Amino acid sequence: MTSAQHATDRKKIQGVFSSQSVQKIGTGTTVRRTISKMYWMAQELDDGKVEVQALNKSYVPSGPKSVVEMEEFLSKYSPEPEFYVSTVYPKIKAMNSSIERGEKARQAGATYSAEFEFQNALDVDEENVKANFGLGLTYMERGESTKANDIFERLVKLDAAFQTEHKHLFNEFGINLRKTGMQDQAIDYYQRALQMTTQDENLHYNIARAYFEKGMLEKCADHLTKALALNKDHAEAQKFFEFVKKQLAAQ
């Protein structure tokens, strides 16, 4: 069997791993070395490289992900299967359960129960995208725009908030920003999304809606033009564009 065949036959690397680094503390004769240990969630990608994400102080994966070459990964990272089973998996499971209960409570209109559950999840991982979206939507539904804005400020800094897996919550959040009168935030939010993907006609359509509600018709028309350039059959954008052109002509 060739090494290539062996690589395709084996299971892909996935789980919790640790890495160690030696740090020097003090100077001169008082210098001493300490070994610090970090834990990571690792997942092998289709190209044979490994994606790693650090575990936070609550021992759940959080923050930015990075990619390392397989050779480097095998030399620097050690598997920690017992730690995953005893500590990491229960923490992730409890956090996800809180998010699930929060989402059910929010959909049932029990906004204070929803807030409690989402906050519990964020105590474990303050960068959890689903929990942030859920809490932001909860605040908007309660009309607490200042608190909703705090969540918005957090979300626009998170690349993960604009990834495909969160598309449903991402769209709902953006629409609610606009509907609750937070037009500037809605525009910033959609502009941030455009940095991640330029080929989405619905982003341009939604920015156009927000500009229209701010009375900025030329910017509205500009984004409708971009939406239709990406999808000339976008029915809502077509109707909206015709309406806006008449408004502009009447000015």
XYZ file of N, CA and C in Angstrom:
753
model
N 0.849 -1.207 0.000
C 0.000 0.000 0.000
C 0.882 1.253 0.000
N 0.556 2.226 -0.833
C 1.350 3.464 -0.889
C 0.969 4.349 0.283
N 1.847 5.343 0.558
C 1.545 6.272 1.651
C 0.310 7.095 1.342
N 0.087 7.398 0.045
C -1.106 8.170 -0.345
C -2.369 7.373 -0.047
N -2.320 6.039 -0.380
C -3.486 5.205 -0.102
C -3.723 5.113 1.402
N -2.623 4.981 2.143
C -2.740 4.887 3.598
C -3.394 6.143 4.169
N -3.019 7.320 3.602
C -3.561 8.594 4.091
C -5.061 8.683 3.861
N -5.512 8.120 2.733
C -6.946 8.201 2.461
C -7.723 7.159 3.255
N -7.047 6.047 3.662
C -7.734 4.987 4.400
C -7.893 5.331 5.886
N -6.943 6.092 6.434
C -7.015 6.382 7.864
C -8.081 7.439 8.153
N -8.498 7.473 9.422
C -9.467 8.499 9.834
C -8.760 9.846 9.903
N -9.499 10.889 9.561
C -8.912 12.230 9.633
C -8.712 12.629 11.087
N -7.686 13.433 11.317
C -7.392 13.936 12.661
C -8.524 14.859 13.109
N -9.032 14.596 14.303
C -10.068 15.457 14.870
C -10.103 15.244 16.374
N -10.156 16.326 17.135
C -10.227 16.188 18.585
C -9.418 17.249 19.295
N -9.178 17.021 20.566
C -8.430 17.980 21.383
C -6.961 17.562 21.453
N -6.091 18.548 21.254
C -4.641 18.332 21.302
C -4.028 19.413 22.197
N -2.817 19.158 22.635
C -2.123 20.164 23.446
C -0.791 20.510 22.800
N -0.325 21.709 23.110
C 1.019 22.122 22.691
C 1.703 22.730 23.904
N 3.010 22.685 23.917
C 3.756 23.234 25.049
C 4.764 24.265 24.574
N 4.942 25.281 25.386
C 5.981 26.270 25.072
C 6.754 26.586 26.345
N 8.048 26.840 26.183
C 8.906 27.160 27.324
C 9.055 28.675 27.399
N 8.784 29.213 28.593
C 8.909 30.657 28.776
C 9.953 30.943 29.849
N 10.702 32.013 29.643
C 11.691 32.439 30.642
C 11.082 33.544 31.491
N 11.215 33.399 32.807
C 10.714 34.414 33.726
C 11.885 34.927 34.554
N 11.968 36.250 34.684
C 13.064 36.847 35.450
C 14.272 37.139 34.568
N 15.332 37.680 35.200
C 16.560 38.014 34.458
C 17.782 37.589 35.261
N 18.915 37.477 34.569
C 20.188 37.178 35.229
C 20.151 35.884 36.015
N 20.576 35.978 37.281
C 20.657 34.771 38.113
C 19.289 34.287 38.572
N 18.271 35.148 38.460
C 16.931 34.752 38.941
C 16.089 34.133 37.824
N 16.655 34.020 36.635
C 15.864 33.508 35.518
C 15.461 32.054 35.767
N 14.225 31.744 35.443
C 13.774 30.364 35.530
C 12.852 30.066 34.349
N 12.790 28.817 33.994
C 11.974 28.404 32.863
C 10.662 27.801 33.356
N 9.599 28.168 32.686
C 8.310 27.540 32.985
C 7.740 26.983 31.681
N 7.068 25.865 31.810
C 6.437 25.258 30.632
C 4.942 25.545 30.689
N 4.441 26.205 29.659
C 2.996 26.467 29.605
C 2.365 25.535 28.573
N 1.191 25.052 28.927
C 0.485 24.091 28.084
C -0.789 24.734 27.561
N -1.009 24.619 26.262
C -2.237 25.140 25.655
C -3.013 23.989 25.038
N -4.335 24.112 25.106
C -5.186 23.091 24.506
C -5.840 23.643 23.239
N -6.032 22.772 22.263
C -6.564 23.167 20.962
C -7.589 22.151 20.476
N -8.605 22.636 19.776
C -9.477 21.751 19.009
C -8.883 21.692 17.604
N -8.658 20.479 17.119
C -8.004 20.313 15.813
C -8.886 19.511 14.870
N -8.828 19.894 13.593
C -9.582 19.161 12.573
C -8.793 19.163 11.273
N -8.560 17.966 10.757
C -7.823 17.850 9.499
C -8.712 18.271 8.337
N -8.164 19.078 7.443
C -8.898 19.566 6.280
C -8.697 18.622 5.095
N -9.481 18.832 4.045
C -9.398 17.957 2.865
C -8.042 18.010 2.179
N -7.337 19.153 2.335
C -6.035 19.286 1.660
C -4.880 18.711 2.490
N -5.209 18.070 3.629
C -4.168 17.456 4.439
C -3.567 18.367 5.493
N -3.921 19.643 5.480
C -3.480 20.562 6.535
C -4.439 20.426 7.721
N -4.076 21.021 8.844
C -4.893 20.875 10.049
C -5.316 22.253 10.564
N -6.611 22.409 10.788
C -7.154 23.645 11.342
C -7.187 23.531 12.854
N -6.634 24.527 13.537
C -6.610 24.494 15.006
C -7.273 25.751 15.565
N -7.958 25.573 16.697
C -8.611 26.679 17.392
C -8.360 26.500 18.884
N -7.864 27.542 19.529
C -7.518 27.443 20.947
C -8.760 27.241 21.802
N -8.600 26.509 22.905
C -9.657 26.423 23.910
C -9.493 27.607 24.856
N -10.600 28.210 25.250
C -10.519 29.351 26.167
C -10.422 28.863 27.616
N -10.533 29.798 28.553
C -10.365 29.430 29.973
C -11.481 28.512 30.465
N -12.603 28.464 29.724
C -13.692 27.544 30.074
C -13.542 26.198 29.364
N -12.454 26.054 28.612
C -12.140 24.821 27.873
C -13.143 24.503 26.761
N -13.572 25.541 26.044
C -14.326 25.331 24.806
C -13.593 26.071 23.683
N -13.695 25.580 22.435
C -13.012 26.258 21.318
C -13.579 27.661 21.130
N -12.700 28.634 21.013
C -13.154 30.021 20.887
C -12.098 30.841 20.159
N -12.563 31.890 19.485
C -11.625 32.798 18.829
C -11.217 32.341 17.444
N -10.193 32.987 16.882
C -9.801 32.708 15.499
C -9.229 31.309 15.307
N -9.416 30.794 14.096
C -8.848 29.496 13.721
C -7.630 29.751 12.849
N -6.670 28.845 12.925
C -5.514 28.952 12.041
C -5.220 27.583 11.444
N -4.449 27.582 10.379
C -4.152 26.337 9.669
C -2.656 26.063 9.742
N -2.301 24.825 10.107
C -0.882 24.449 10.168
C -0.627 23.257 9.244
N 0.587 23.167 8.765
C 0.975 22.040 7.922
C 0.976 20.757 8.754
N 0.657 19.641 8.113
C 0.580 18.361 8.817
C 1.886 18.028 9.540
N 3.005 18.248 8.887
C 4.309 17.919 9.484
C 4.529 18.701 10.777
N 4.202 19.985 10.739
C 4.349 20.834 11.929
C 3.379 20.376 13.021
N 2.153 20.045 12.611
C 1.146 19.619 13.578
C 1.593 18.360 14.324
N 2.063 17.382 13.576
C 2.478 16.111 14.179
C 3.672 16.275 15.115
N 4.499 17.262 14.839
C 5.692 17.461 15.677
C 5.413 18.298 16.925
N 4.389 19.164 16.871
C 4.169 20.115 17.966
C 2.931 19.849 18.828
N 2.007 19.045 18.328
C 0.741 18.854 19.044
C 0.587 17.399 19.496
N 0.090 17.231 20.723
C -0.094 15.883 21.291
C -1.578 15.626 21.548
N -2.081 14.442 21.223
C -3.502 14.147 21.434
C -3.868 14.101 22.913
N -5.069 14.588 23.242
C -5.566 14.604 24.624
C -6.984 14.024 24.671
N -7.153 12.754 24.277
C -8.511 12.189 24.197
C -9.228 12.145 25.544
N -8.508 11.854 26.637
C -9.154 11.779 27.955
C -9.667 13.156 28.386
N -8.858 14.185 28.106
C -9.256 15.549 28.475
C -10.508 15.972 27.700
N -10.580 15.563 26.437
C -11.769 15.876 25.627
C -13.008 15.237 26.257
N -12.915 13.962 26.597
C -14.068 13.230 27.132
C -14.481 13.752 28.504
N -13.492 14.017 29.358
C -13.800 14.393 30.740
C -14.190 15.859 30.912
N -13.632 16.732 30.086
C -13.796 18.180 30.316
C -14.412 18.934 29.140
N -13.811 18.798 27.956
C -14.215 19.651 26.827
C -15.611 19.300 26.317
N -15.847 18.027 26.055
C -17.146 17.623 25.506
C -18.311 18.017 26.421
N -18.242 17.749 27.759
C -19.357 18.176 28.627
C -19.588 19.685 28.608
N -18.499 20.474 28.533
C -18.628 21.943 28.504
C -19.340 22.399 27.226
N -18.907 21.831 26.089
C -19.522 22.201 24.811
C -20.992 21.800 24.807
N -21.279 20.596 25.307
C -22.659 20.094 25.330
C -23.557 20.995 26.184
N -23.075 21.386 27.363
C -23.858 22.255 28.256
C -24.094 23.618 27.617
N -23.050 24.172 26.972
C -23.195 25.473 26.314
C -24.212 25.401 25.173
N -24.124 24.362 24.354
C -25.068 24.214 23.237
C -26.493 24.005 23.722
N -26.649 23.323 24.855
C -27.984 23.130 25.441
C -28.571 24.464 25.881
N -27.727 25.325 26.469
C -28.183 26.669 26.874
C -28.655 27.463 25.664
N -27.887 27.389 24.572
C -28.255 28.123 23.346
C -29.574 27.594 22.793
N -29.735 26.278 22.807
C -30.966 25.671 22.293
C -32.171 26.108 23.126
N -32.024 26.081 24.457
C -33.127 26.526 25.331
C -33.411 28.008 25.112
N -32.340 28.802 24.923
C -32.516 30.233 24.684
C -33.281 30.511 23.406
N -32.965 29.751 22.358
C -33.637 29.948 21.069
C -35.115 29.574 21.165
N -35.401 28.482 21.864
C -36.805 28.069 22.044
C -37.578 29.120 22.847
N -36.948 29.641 23.888
C -37.591 30.668 24.712
C -37.830 31.942 23.906
N -36.844 32.323 23.098
C -37.001 33.539 22.276
C -38.154 33.396 21.296
N -38.223 32.240 20.644
C -39.286 32.016 19.669
C -40.669 31.955 20.330
N -40.677 31.583 21.611
C -41.946 31.521 22.345
C -42.310 32.870 22.975
N -41.436 33.859 22.784
C -41.706 35.196 23.330
C -41.281 35.362 24.777
N -40.620 34.337 25.348
C -40.151 34.413 26.744
C -38.760 35.043 26.750
N -38.710 36.363 26.544
C -37.432 37.026 26.281
C -36.493 37.031 27.490
N -37.038 37.069 28.706
C -36.141 37.090 29.873
C -35.504 35.723 30.097
N -36.267 34.656 29.854
C -35.691 33.305 29.921
C -34.629 33.140 28.836
N -34.924 33.684 27.650
C -33.978 33.608 26.533
C -32.680 34.328 26.900
N -32.814 35.529 27.452
C -31.628 36.306 27.840
C -30.774 35.525 28.841
N -31.424 34.916 29.827
C -30.721 34.135 30.852
C -29.903 33.008 30.227
N -30.531 32.266 29.298
C -29.845 31.119 28.674
C -28.694 31.576 27.778
N -28.925 32.625 26.973
C -27.863 33.115 26.089
C -26.690 33.661 26.905
N -27.002 34.339 28.006
C -25.930 34.864 28.862
C -25.119 33.724 29.472
N -25.807 32.641 29.861
C -25.091 31.476 30.395
C -24.090 30.938 29.367
N -24.540 30.866 28.115
C -23.658 30.383 27.044
C -22.489 31.334 26.828
N -22.751 32.638 26.888
C -21.688 33.619 26.664
C -20.704 33.691 27.831
N -21.140 33.269 29.024
C -20.206 33.173 30.149
C -19.147 32.115 29.872
N -19.508 31.113 29.076
C -18.575 30.051 28.708
C -17.720 30.476 27.520
N -18.358 31.125 26.537
C -17.636 31.590 25.334
C -18.261 32.883 24.852
N -17.622 34.004 25.190
C -18.204 35.312 24.841
C -18.215 35.577 23.340
N -17.475 34.756 22.566
C -17.461 34.939 21.113
C -18.370 33.942 20.392
N -19.189 33.199 21.137
C -20.070 32.235 20.484
C -21.064 32.973 19.592
N -21.045 32.657 18.316
C -21.834 33.396 17.335
C -23.335 33.212 17.565
N -23.771 31.977 17.742
C -25.207 31.722 17.924
C -25.754 32.419 19.170
N -24.995 32.364 20.260
C -25.449 32.998 21.501
C -25.500 34.522 21.353
N -24.518 35.100 20.656
C -24.522 36.551 20.430
C -25.696 36.969 19.551
N -25.913 36.233 18.470
C -27.059 36.538 17.613
C -28.359 36.434 18.412
N -28.495 35.343 19.165
C -29.723 35.120 19.935
C -29.980 36.223 20.933
N -28.922 36.638 21.646
C -29.076 37.706 22.640
C -29.395 39.036 21.963
N -28.724 39.312 20.844
C -28.998 40.554 20.112
C -30.440 40.625 19.630
N -30.937 39.529 19.088
C -32.324 39.474 18.620
C -33.296 39.615 19.793
N -32.946 39.018 20.922
C -33.783 39.127 22.128
C -33.909 40.582 22.562
N -32.774 41.291 22.581
C -32.799 42.701 22.975
C -33.611 43.541 21.983
N -33.462 43.252 20.682
C -34.224 44.009 19.686
C -35.720 43.769 19.851
N -36.082 42.522 20.133
C -37.500 42.200 20.311
C -38.074 42.879 21.550
N -37.217 43.185 22.517
C -37.662 43.894 23.728
C -37.544 45.407 23.574
N -37.017 45.851 22.421
C -36.870 47.287 22.195
C -35.705 47.910 22.943
N -34.756 47.084 23.382
C -33.596 47.597 24.122
C -32.443 47.823 23.141
N -32.523 48.952 22.431
C -31.597 49.195 21.323
C -30.154 49.424 21.791
N -29.960 49.984 22.991
C -28.591 50.210 23.480
C -27.878 48.883 23.708
N -28.588 47.948 24.353
C -28.004 46.623 24.581
C -27.813 45.883 23.254
N -28.789 46.046 22.347
C -28.672 45.406 21.028
C -27.464 45.949 20.284
N -27.193 47.238 20.433
C -26.047 47.853 19.764
C -24.726 47.302 20.310
N -24.689 47.017 21.615
C -23.479 46.428 22.204
C -23.189 45.070 21.555
N -24.242 44.282 21.333
C -24.079 42.975 20.695
C -23.659 43.153 19.236
N -24.268 44.135 18.563
C -23.896 44.444 17.176
C -22.403 44.758 17.081
N -21.902 45.584 18.014
C -20.480 45.959 18.016
C -19.595 44.724 18.149
N -20.050 43.761 18.937
C -19.273 42.537 19.130
C -19.311 41.675 17.874
N -20.501 41.546 17.280
C -20.676 40.652 16.141
C -19.923 41.109 14.890
N -19.899 42.418 14.631
C -19.242 42.876 13.407
C -17.732 42.627 13.430
N -17.187 42.349 14.625
C -15.754 42.048 14.719
C -15.461 40.559 14.527
N -16.515 39.742 14.521
C -16.323 38.292 14.436
C -16.492 37.798 13.003
N -15.403 37.344 12.401
C -15.484 36.786 11.044
C -16.483 35.638 10.975
N -16.516 34.830 12.026
C -17.367 33.630 12.028
C -18.851 33.972 11.912
N -19.228 35.197 12.317
C -20.643 35.585 12.262
C -21.169 35.631 10.835
N -20.258 35.772 9.874
C -20.681 35.941 8.477
C -20.423 34.696 7.644
N -20.169 33.572 8.301
C -19.939 32.328 7.572
C -21.255 31.635 7.241
N -21.212 30.781 6.234
C -22.415 30.138 5.699
C -23.215 29.413 6.767
N -22.545 28.781 7.719
C -23.255 27.984 8.728
C -24.188 28.835 9.586
N -23.937 30.148 9.626
C -24.774 31.033 10.438
C -25.701 31.908 9.578
N -25.893 31.521 8.335
C -26.620 32.356 7.375
C -28.024 32.719 7.867
N -28.738 31.744 8.420
C -30.120 31.984 8.853
C -30.174 33.074 9.932
N -29.348 32.920 10.967
C -29.337 33.907 12.048
C -28.777 35.239 11.576
N -27.785 35.170 10.702
C -27.178 36.378 10.138
C -28.239 37.229 9.435
N -29.048 36.588 8.592
C -30.095 37.313 7.851
C -31.146 37.891 8.787
N -31.570 37.079 9.756
C -32.595 37.537 10.695
C -32.103 38.738 11.489
N -30.848 38.698 11.890
C -30.274 39.791 12.677
C -30.230 41.081 11.860
N -29.767 40.983 10.616
C -29.677 42.165 9.759
C -31.027 42.796 9.485
N -32.018 41.955 9.198
C -33.371 42.456 8.935
C -33.924 43.152 10.179
N -33.674 42.559 11.352
C -34.180 43.162 12.594
C -33.477 44.466 12.936
N -32.202 44.590 12.593
C -31.518 45.884 12.778
C -32.262 46.975 12.015
N -32.576 46.668 10.779
C -33.258 47.653 9.933
C -34.665 47.952 10.446
N -35.401 46.907 10.788
C -36.803 47.078 11.205
C -36.941 47.796 12.542
N -35.911 47.707 13.374
C -35.992 48.398 14.666
C -35.361 49.789 14.607
N -35.141 50.285 13.383
C -34.668 51.654 13.211
C -33.172 51.834 13.329
N -32.435 50.737 13.421
C -30.974 50.828 13.546
C -30.353 50.770 12.145
N -30.688 51.791 11.325
C -30.279 51.772 9.910
C -28.766 51.850 9.741
N -28.126 52.721 10.530
C -26.670 52.869 10.398
C -25.963 51.554 10.730
N -26.456 50.911 11.801
C -25.867 49.624 12.176
C -26.116 48.579 11.095
N -27.330 48.591 10.526
C -27.663 47.627 9.470
C -26.713 47.804 8.280
N -26.449 49.050 7.910
C -25.551 49.324 6.777
C -24.133 48.853 7.102
N -23.648 49.195 8.294
C -22.298 48.750 8.700
C -22.209 47.227 8.708
N -23.271 46.610 9.185
C -23.335 45.150 9.300
C -23.263 44.489 7.924
N -24.061 44.989 6.987
C -24.057 44.414 5.638
C -22.762 44.747 4.887
N -22.207 45.935 5.140
C -20.929 46.282 4.510
C -19.828 45.345 5.000
N -19.891 45.005 6.289
C -18.916 44.056 6.858
C -19.081 42.694 6.188
N -20.317 42.303 5.955
C -20.579 41.018 5.290
C -20.035 41.022 3.867
N -20.107 42.175 3.197
C -19.597 42.283 1.824
C -18.082 42.103 1.769
N -17.401 42.375 2.891
C -15.947 42.129 2.934
C -15.660 40.632 2.873
N -16.642 39.835 3.339
C -16.466 38.383 3.374
C -16.915 37.734 2.061
N -17.963 38.305 1.442
C -18.450 37.758 0.176
C -19.058 38.869 -0.670
N -18.497 39.114 -1.839
C -18.994 40.196 -2.699
C -20.080 39.700 -3.653
N -20.207 38.376 -3.774
C -21.114 37.805 -4.778
C -22.465 37.409 -4.182
N -23.089 38.313 -3.443
C -24.383 38.017 -2.833
C -25.330 39.177 -3.102
N -26.242 38.962 -4.049
C -27.161 40.034 -4.434
C -28.068 40.462 -3.284
N -28.376 39.524 -2.368
C -29.265 39.864 -1.259
C -28.635 40.842 -0.276
N -27.311 40.794 -0.154
C -26.627 41.775 0.696
C -26.815 43.176 0.133
N -26.623 43.318 -1.178
C -26.807 44.635 -1.808
C -28.269 45.090 -1.711
N -29.192 44.153 -1.862
C -30.615 44.477 -1.760
C -30.937 44.973 -0.344
N -30.389 44.301 0.655
C -30.668 44.693 2.039
C -30.025 46.028 2.399
N -28.819 46.292 1.872
C -28.199 47.608 2.090
C -29.064 48.686 1.432
N -29.569 48.384 0.231
C -30.440 49.338 -0.477
C -31.666 49.675 0.365
N -32.266 48.664 1.006
C -33.441 48.905 1.859
C -33.093 49.870 2.994
N -31.939 49.647 3.608
C -31.529 50.497 4.732
C -31.260 51.930 4.263
N -30.595 52.094 3.120
C -30.348 53.438 2.589
C -31.664 54.133 2.222
N -32.609 53.378 1.696
C -33.914 53.963 1.342
C -34.592 54.526 2.592
N -34.537 53.773 3.661
C -35.198 54.216 4.892
C -34.470 55.387 5.534
N -33.230 55.619 5.150
C -32.500 56.811 5.590
C -32.713 57.980 4.633
N -33.459 57.725 3.535
C -33.717 58.765 2.550
C -32.560 59.001 1.596
N -31.614 58.069 1.532
C -30.433 58.220 0.671
C -30.678 57.426 -0.616
N -31.442 58.036 -1.528
C -31.932 57.318 -2.702
C -30.834 56.940 -3.696
N -29.839 57.803 -3.856
C -28.784 57.502 -4.835
C -27.966 56.283 -4.402
N -27.636 56.227 -3.105
C -26.904 55.063 -2.601
C -27.781 53.812 -2.681
N -29.067 53.995 -2.422
C -30.028 52.896 -2.546
C -30.008 52.353 -3.972
N -30.111 53.249 -4.957
C -30.121 52.846 -6.372
C -28.815 52.176 -6.766
N -27.703 52.682 -6.223
C -26.390 52.108 -6.527
C -26.326 50.639 -6.117
N -26.823 50.333 -4.918
C -26.770 48.939 -4.438
C -27.810 48.064 -5.138
N -28.919 48.642 -5.556
C -29.884 47.862 -6.335
C -29.290 47.502 -7.699
N -28.527 48.431 -8.283
C -27.840 48.158 -9.550
C -26.863 46.989 -9.381
N -26.136 46.995 -8.258
C -25.181 45.919 -7.996
C -25.892 44.584 -7.765
N -27.036 44.630 -7.071
C -27.812 43.407 -6.832
C -28.280 42.811 -8.157
N -28.765 43.669 -9.064
C -29.282 43.196 -10.350
C -28.156 42.770 -11.294
N -26.979 43.345 -11.113
C -25.832 42.903 -11.919
C -25.447 41.467 -11.552
N -25.660 41.123 -10.282
C -25.352 39.759 -9.825
C -26.480 38.785 -10.156
N -27.723 39.295 -10.144
C -28.887 38.450 -10.453
C -29.976 39.314 -11.082
N -29.993 39.334 -12.412
C -30.945 40.206 -13.129
C -32.392 39.766 -12.919
N -32.605 38.536 -12.413
C -33.963 38.025 -12.205
C -34.451 38.202 -10.771
N -33.735 38.997 -9.981
C -34.139 39.254 -8.592
C -35.398 40.127 -8.624
N -36.554 39.506 -8.455
C -37.844 40.194 -8.661
C -38.027 41.386 -7.723
N -37.731 41.209 -6.433
C -37.919 42.305 -5.471
C -37.013 43.483 -5.817
N -35.777 43.189 -6.205
C -34.837 44.258 -6.557
C -35.304 44.998 -7.811
N -35.863 44.261 -8.776
C -36.371 44.882 -10.005
C -37.477 45.893 -9.681
N -38.459 45.432 -8.893
C -39.594 46.310 -8.533
C -39.116 47.514 -7.731
N -38.241 47.251 -6.779
C -37.726 48.308 -5.922
C -36.950 49.333 -6.743
N -36.144 48.860 -7.693
C -35.333 49.747 -8.523
C -36.214 50.661 -9.371
N -37.270 50.113 -9.949
C -38.197 50.921 -10.751
C -38.822 52.017 -9.888
N -39.219 51.658 -8.670
C -39.828 52.609 -7.745
C -38.838 53.722 -7.386
N -37.599 53.339 -7.076
C -36.578 54.315 -6.667
C -36.226 55.247 -7.821
N -36.157 54.698 -9.033
C -35.859 55.551 -10.205
C -36.927 56.633 -10.371
N -38.187 56.281 -10.153
C -39.279 57.282 -10.246
C -39.137 58.346 -9.172
N -38.741 57.902 -7.967
C -38.525 58.839 -6.851
C -37.402 59.817 -7.172
N -36.320 59.285 -7.755
C -35.184 60.128 -8.111
C -35.541 61.121 -9.222
N -36.325 60.648 -10.177
C -36.741 61.521 -11.289
C -37.624 62.654 -10.818
N -38.369 62.406 -9.755
C -39.316 63.407 -9.240
C -38.617 64.470 -8.379
N -37.375 64.220 -8.054
C -36.663 65.175 -7.167
C -36.290 66.463 -7.891
